[in-house]
mmCIF file of C-alpha atoms in Angstrom:
data_model
loop_
_atom_site.group_PDB
_atom_site.id
_atom_site.type_symbol
_atom_site.label_atom_id
_atom_site.label_comp_id
_atom_site.label_asym_id
_atom_site.label_seq_id
_atom_site.Cartn_x
_atom_site.Cartn_y
_atom_site.Cartn_z
ATOM 1 C CA MET A 2 6.641 -1.631 -10.150
ATOM 2 C CA THR A 3 5.572 1.962 -9.431
ATOM 3 C CA ASP A 4 8.087 4.346 -7.889
ATOM 4 C CA GLN A 5 7.309 5.332 -4.303
ATOM 5 C CA VAL A 6 5.665 8.775 -4.230
ATOM 6 C CA PHE A 7 5.054 10.702 -1.003
ATOM 7 C CA SER A 8 2.685 13.570 -0.194
ATOM 8 C CA PRO A 9 4.491 16.908 0.288
ATOM 9 C CA GLY A 10 5.483 17.312 3.956
ATOM 10 C CA THR A 11 4.192 13.864 4.942
ATOM 11 C CA GLU A 12 5.261 10.278 4.865
ATOM 12 C CA ILE A 13 2.140 9.006 3.087
ATOM 13 C CA ALA A 14 3.065 6.665 0.258
ATOM 14 C CA GLY A 15 1.306 7.201 -3.059
ATOM 15 C CA LYS A 16 -1.331 4.845 -4.407
ATOM 16 C CA PRO A 17 -1.741 3.874 -8.050
ATOM 17 C CA THR A 18 -4.889 4.986 -9.865
ATOM 18 C CA SER A 19 -6.058 1.376 -10.146
ATOM 19 C CA ALA A 20 -6.016 0.842 -6.362
ATOM 20 C CA SER A 21 -9.311 2.650 -5.804
ATOM 21 C CA ARG A 22 -10.962 2.567 -9.237
ATOM 22 C CA THR A 23 -14.476 1.132 -8.995
ATOM 23 C CA THR A 24 -17.684 0.472 -10.934
ATOM 24 C CA LEU A 25 -21.176 0.666 -9.480
ATOM 25 C CA SER A 26 -23.983 -0.913 -11.565
ATOM 26 C CA HIS A 27 -27.730 -0.472 -11.138
ATOM 27 C CA ILE A 28 -30.848 -1.395 -13.139
ATOM 28 C CA MET A 29 -33.168 1.579 -13.587
ATOM 29 C CA THR A 30 -36.812 0.986 -12.629
ATOM 30 C CA GLY A 31 -40.073 2.898 -12.830
ATOM 31 C CA SER A 32 -39.447 4.523 -9.443
ATOM 32 C CA ASP A 33 -36.363 6.234 -10.936
ATOM 33 C CA THR A 34 -38.287 8.183 -13.602
ATOM 34 C CA ASN A 35 -39.129 11.849 -14.004
ATOM 35 C CA LEU A 36 -42.261 13.387 -15.535
ATOM 36 C CA LEU A 37 -40.927 12.702 -19.043
ATOM 37 C CA GLY A 38 -40.656 8.974 -18.375
ATOM 38 C CA THR A 39 -36.848 8.874 -18.479
ATOM 39 C CA VAL A 40 -34.579 8.384 -15.484
ATOM 40 C CA HIS A 41 -34.406 11.473 -13.282
ATOM 41 C CA GLY A 42 -31.068 13.292 -13.461
ATOM 42 C CA GLY A 43 -30.960 13.373 -9.668
ATOM 43 C CA VAL A 44 -31.006 9.560 -9.556
ATOM 44 C CA ILE A 45 -27.983 9.471 -11.856
ATOM 45 C CA MET A 46 -26.273 12.197 -9.786
ATOM 46 C CA LYS A 47 -26.757 10.141 -6.599
ATOM 47 C CA LEU A 48 -25.197 7.098 -8.261
ATOM 48 C CA VAL A 49 -22.305 9.305 -9.417
ATOM 49 C CA ASP A 50 -21.807 10.667 -5.882
ATOM 50 C CA ASP A 51 -22.022 7.151 -4.383
ATOM 51 C CA ALA A 52 -19.392 5.733 -6.746
ATOM 52 C CA ALA A 53 -17.121 8.771 -6.385
ATOM 53 C CA GLY A 54 -17.447 8.634 -2.595
ATOM 54 C CA ALA A 55 -16.456 4.968 -2.556
ATOM 55 C CA VAL A 56 -13.389 5.749 -4.668
ATOM 56 C CA ALA A 57 -12.412 8.728 -2.474
ATOM 57 C CA GLY A 58 -12.807 6.678 0.702
ATOM 58 C CA ARG A 59 -10.803 3.790 -0.718
ATOM 59 C CA HIS A 60 -8.021 6.061 -1.950
ATOM 60 C CA SER A 61 -7.794 8.092 1.261
ATOM 61 C CA GLY A 62 -8.197 5.101 3.557
ATOM 62 C CA GLY A 63 -11.156 6.529 5.463
ATOM 63 C CA PRO A 64 -14.062 8.945 5.353
ATOM 64 C CA ALA A 65 -14.238 11.532 2.591
ATOM 65 C CA VAL A 66 -16.990 14.061 1.951
ATOM 66 C CA THR A 67 -18.191 15.673 -1.263
ATOM 67 C CA ALA A 68 -16.793 19.205 -1.427
ATOM 68 C CA SER A 69 -18.028 20.113 -4.901
ATOM 69 C CA MET A 70 -19.260 18.812 -8.208
ATOM 70 C CA ASP A 71 -17.427 20.709 -10.913
ATOM 71 C CA GLU A 72 -19.369 19.425 -13.825
ATOM 72 C CA MET A 73 -22.141 16.949 -14.565
ATOM 73 C CA VAL A 74 -22.843 16.353 -18.226
ATOM 74 C CA PHE A 75 -25.827 14.335 -19.435
ATOM 75 C CA LEU A 76 -25.160 13.095 -22.979
ATOM 76 C CA GLU A 77 -28.140 10.791 -23.555
ATOM 77 C CA PRO A 78 -31.334 10.006 -21.626
ATOM 78 C CA VAL A 79 -31.389 6.881 -19.479
ATOM 79 C CA ARG A 80 -34.513 4.712 -19.695
ATOM 80 C CA VAL A 81 -36.306 2.269 -17.444
ATOM 81 C CA GLY A 82 -34.692 -1.113 -17.983
ATOM 82 C CA ASP A 83 -31.242 0.313 -18.632
ATOM 83 C CA LEU A 84 -28.368 -1.227 -16.739
ATOM 84 C CA VAL A 85 -26.304 1.789 -15.679
ATOM 85 C CA HIS A 86 -22.591 1.454 -14.935
ATOM 86 C CA VAL A 87 -20.908 4.275 -13.037
ATOM 87 C CA LYS A 88 -17.106 4.066 -13.374
ATOM 88 C CA ALA A 89 -15.017 6.258 -11.082
ATOM 89 C CA GLN A 90 -11.350 6.884 -10.356
ATOM 90 C CA VAL A 91 -9.158 9.412 -8.573
ATOM 91 C CA ASN A 92 -7.686 11.757 -11.177
ATOM 92 C CA TRP A 93 -5.700 14.115 -8.918
ATOM 93 C CA THR A 94 -4.857 14.643 -5.251
ATOM 94 C CA GLY A 95 -3.870 17.625 -3.139
ATOM 95 C CA ARG A 96 -3.076 17.707 0.575
ATOM 96 C CA SER A 97 -6.533 16.602 1.732
ATOM 97 C CA SER A 98 -8.608 16.789 -1.435
ATOM 98 C CA MET A 99 -9.090 14.518 -4.422
ATOM 99 C CA GLU A 100 -10.697 15.006 -7.802
ATOM 100 C CA VAL A 101 -12.706 11.968 -8.840
ATOM 101 C CA GLY A 102 -13.651 11.518 -12.487
ATOM 102 C CA VAL A 103 -16.810 9.573 -13.280
ATOM 103 C CA ARG A 104 -18.139 8.076 -16.509
ATOM 104 C CA VAL A 105 -21.751 6.912 -16.723
ATOM 105 C CA LEU A 106 -22.588 4.166 -19.233
ATOM 106 C CA ALA A 107 -25.921 2.512 -19.997
ATOM 107 C CA GLU A 108 -26.983 -0.620 -21.793
ATOM 108 C CA ARG A 109 -30.305 -2.408 -22.167
ATOM 109 C CA TRP A 110 -30.597 -5.047 -19.474
ATOM 110 C CA ASN A 111 -31.835 -7.714 -21.921
ATOM 111 C CA GLU A 112 -29.651 -7.009 -24.948
ATOM 112 C CA SER A 113 -26.059 -7.854 -25.735
ATOM 113 C CA THR A 114 -25.245 -4.491 -27.306
ATOM 114 C CA PRO A 115 -22.299 -2.502 -25.993
ATOM 115 C CA ALA A 116 -22.883 0.084 -23.293
ATOM 116 C CA THR A 117 -22.827 3.711 -24.435
ATOM 117 C CA GLN A 118 -21.611 6.689 -22.460
ATOM 118 C CA VAL A 119 -24.587 8.705 -21.210
ATOM 119 C CA GLY A 120 -22.865 11.101 -18.836
ATOM 120 C CA SER A 121 -19.739 12.235 -17.030
ATOM 121 C CA ALA A 122 -18.852 14.223 -13.950
ATOM 122 C CA TYR A 123 -15.967 15.610 -11.907
ATOM 123 C CA LEU A 124 -16.280 15.792 -8.146
ATOM 124 C CA VAL A 125 -13.929 17.049 -5.458
ATOM 125 C CA PHE A 126 -13.802 15.183 -2.150
ATOM 126 C CA THR A 127 -12.083 16.117 1.087
ATOM 127 C CA ALA A 128 -10.770 13.394 3.364
ATOM 128 C CA VAL A 129 -11.863 13.999 6.953
ATOM 129 C CA ASP A 130 -10.926 12.649 10.372
ATOM 130 C CA ALA A 131 -13.282 11.624 13.208
ATOM 131 C CA GLU A 132 -13.884 15.298 14.081
ATOM 132 C CA GLY A 133 -14.706 16.198 10.477
ATOM 133 C CA LYS A 134 -11.417 18.068 9.974
ATOM 134 C CA PRO A 135 -9.430 17.648 6.738
ATOM 135 C CA ARG A 136 -6.754 14.967 6.870
ATOM 136 C CA PRO A 137 -3.884 14.173 4.480
ATOM 137 C CA VAL A 138 -4.433 11.854 1.529
ATOM 138 C CA PRO A 139 -1.933 9.724 -0.349
ATOM 139 C CA PRO A 140 -0.836 11.157 -3.683
ATOM 140 C CA VAL A 141 -2.345 9.409 -6.685
ATOM 141 C CA VAL A 142 0.187 7.751 -8.958
ATOM 142 C CA PRO A 143 -1.006 7.764 -12.587
ATOM 143 C CA GLU A 144 -0.211 4.454 -14.270
ATOM 144 C CA THR A 145 -1.135 4.922 -17.921
ATOM 145 C CA GLU A 146 -0.993 7.710 -20.499
ATOM 146 C CA ARG A 147 -4.751 8.129 -20.029
ATOM 147 C CA ASP A 148 -4.246 8.479 -16.252
ATOM 148 C CA ARG A 149 -1.504 11.073 -16.831
ATOM 149 C CA ARG A 150 -3.791 13.037 -19.191
ATOM 150 C CA ARG A 151 -6.601 12.942 -16.603
ATOM 151 C CA TYR A 152 -4.182 14.143 -13.924
ATOM 152 C CA GLN A 153 -3.086 17.104 -16.074
ATOM 153 C CA GLU A 154 -6.679 17.992 -16.982
ATOM 154 C CA ALA A 155 -7.627 17.836 -13.285
ATOM 155 C CA GLN A 156 -4.881 20.345 -12.486
ATOM 156 C CA ILE A 157 -6.381 22.721 -15.090
ATOM 157 C CA ARG A 158 -9.855 22.311 -13.577
ATOM 158 C CA ARG A 159 -8.404 23.014 -10.109
ATOM 159 C CA THR A 160 -6.725 26.187 -11.366
ATOM 160 C CA HIS A 161 -10.033 27.341 -12.871
ATOM 161 C CA ARG A 162 -11.959 26.485 -9.666
ATOM 162 C CA LEU A 163 -9.547 28.512 -7.531
ATOM 163 C CA ALA A 164 -9.533 31.466 -9.971
ATOM 164 C CA ARG A 165 -13.353 31.495 -10.096
ATOM 165 C CA ARG A 166 -13.565 31.390 -6.286
ATOM 166 C CA ARG A 167 -11.035 34.241 -6.015
ATOM 167 C CA ALA A 168 -12.856 36.383 -8.619
ATOM 168 C CA ILE A 169 -16.234 35.926 -6.895
ATOM 169 C CA LYS A 170 -14.742 36.783 -3.500
ATOM 170 C CA GLU A 171 -13.128 39.933 -4.920
ATOM 171 C CA LEU A 172 -16.405 40.991 -6.583
ATOM 172 C CA ARG A 173 -18.356 40.526 -3.353
ATOM 173 C CA GLU A 174 -15.749 42.457 -1.355
ATOM 174 C CA LYS A 175 -15.874 45.307 -3.891
ATOM 175 C CA ARG A 176 -19.678 45.429 -3.817
ATOM 176 C CA ALA A 177 -19.629 45.444 -0.003
ATOM 177 C CA ALA A 178 -17.034 48.249 -0.010
ATOM 178 C CA ASP A 179 -19.285 50.191 -2.424
ATOM 179 C CA GLY A 180 -22.152 49.808 0.069
ATOM 180 C CA ILE A 181 -24.167 47.427 -2.097
ATOM 181 C CA ASP A 182 -26.094 44.978 0.072
ATOM 182 C CA ASP A 183 -26.897 41.848 -1.960
ATOM 183 C CA GLN A 184 -28.543 39.848 0.780
#
């Protein structure tokens, strides 16, 4: 049994990583292709966002919106006839935000060969209330060593996101103070 974990300053009980983990599967068709005849990256990105959104909503117990996509990596092209599996889970939680990690796998629909990883992504979602304002989320409770590693890596990505945002804000403020109009 998992120890009870509560969000800082709230009485929201934590949820194990497995509680909201999900897989979305889809067969790629001709309408999914780009000019090169492979599946358009935007189609894969939509599937990634759909799966991550389902996980964020399940974990937070209500609506959650995409706040950012930290990274989307395409490792191999996806072809028409591939059965694509998008596997997502909450890696880390803050007060109202969650990082969702996504792995994209593909296999031929008519072959019994193992699926291969063709992409990965990290997205940040914010749980929102009926007025669209941020609302608290339950802390995620990592269950395995892999979950704990993902949690720690997510904290590093968060630190980098915040530092990048701070550095850009400072640069823009300096340029504005120097009278440089970048609009």
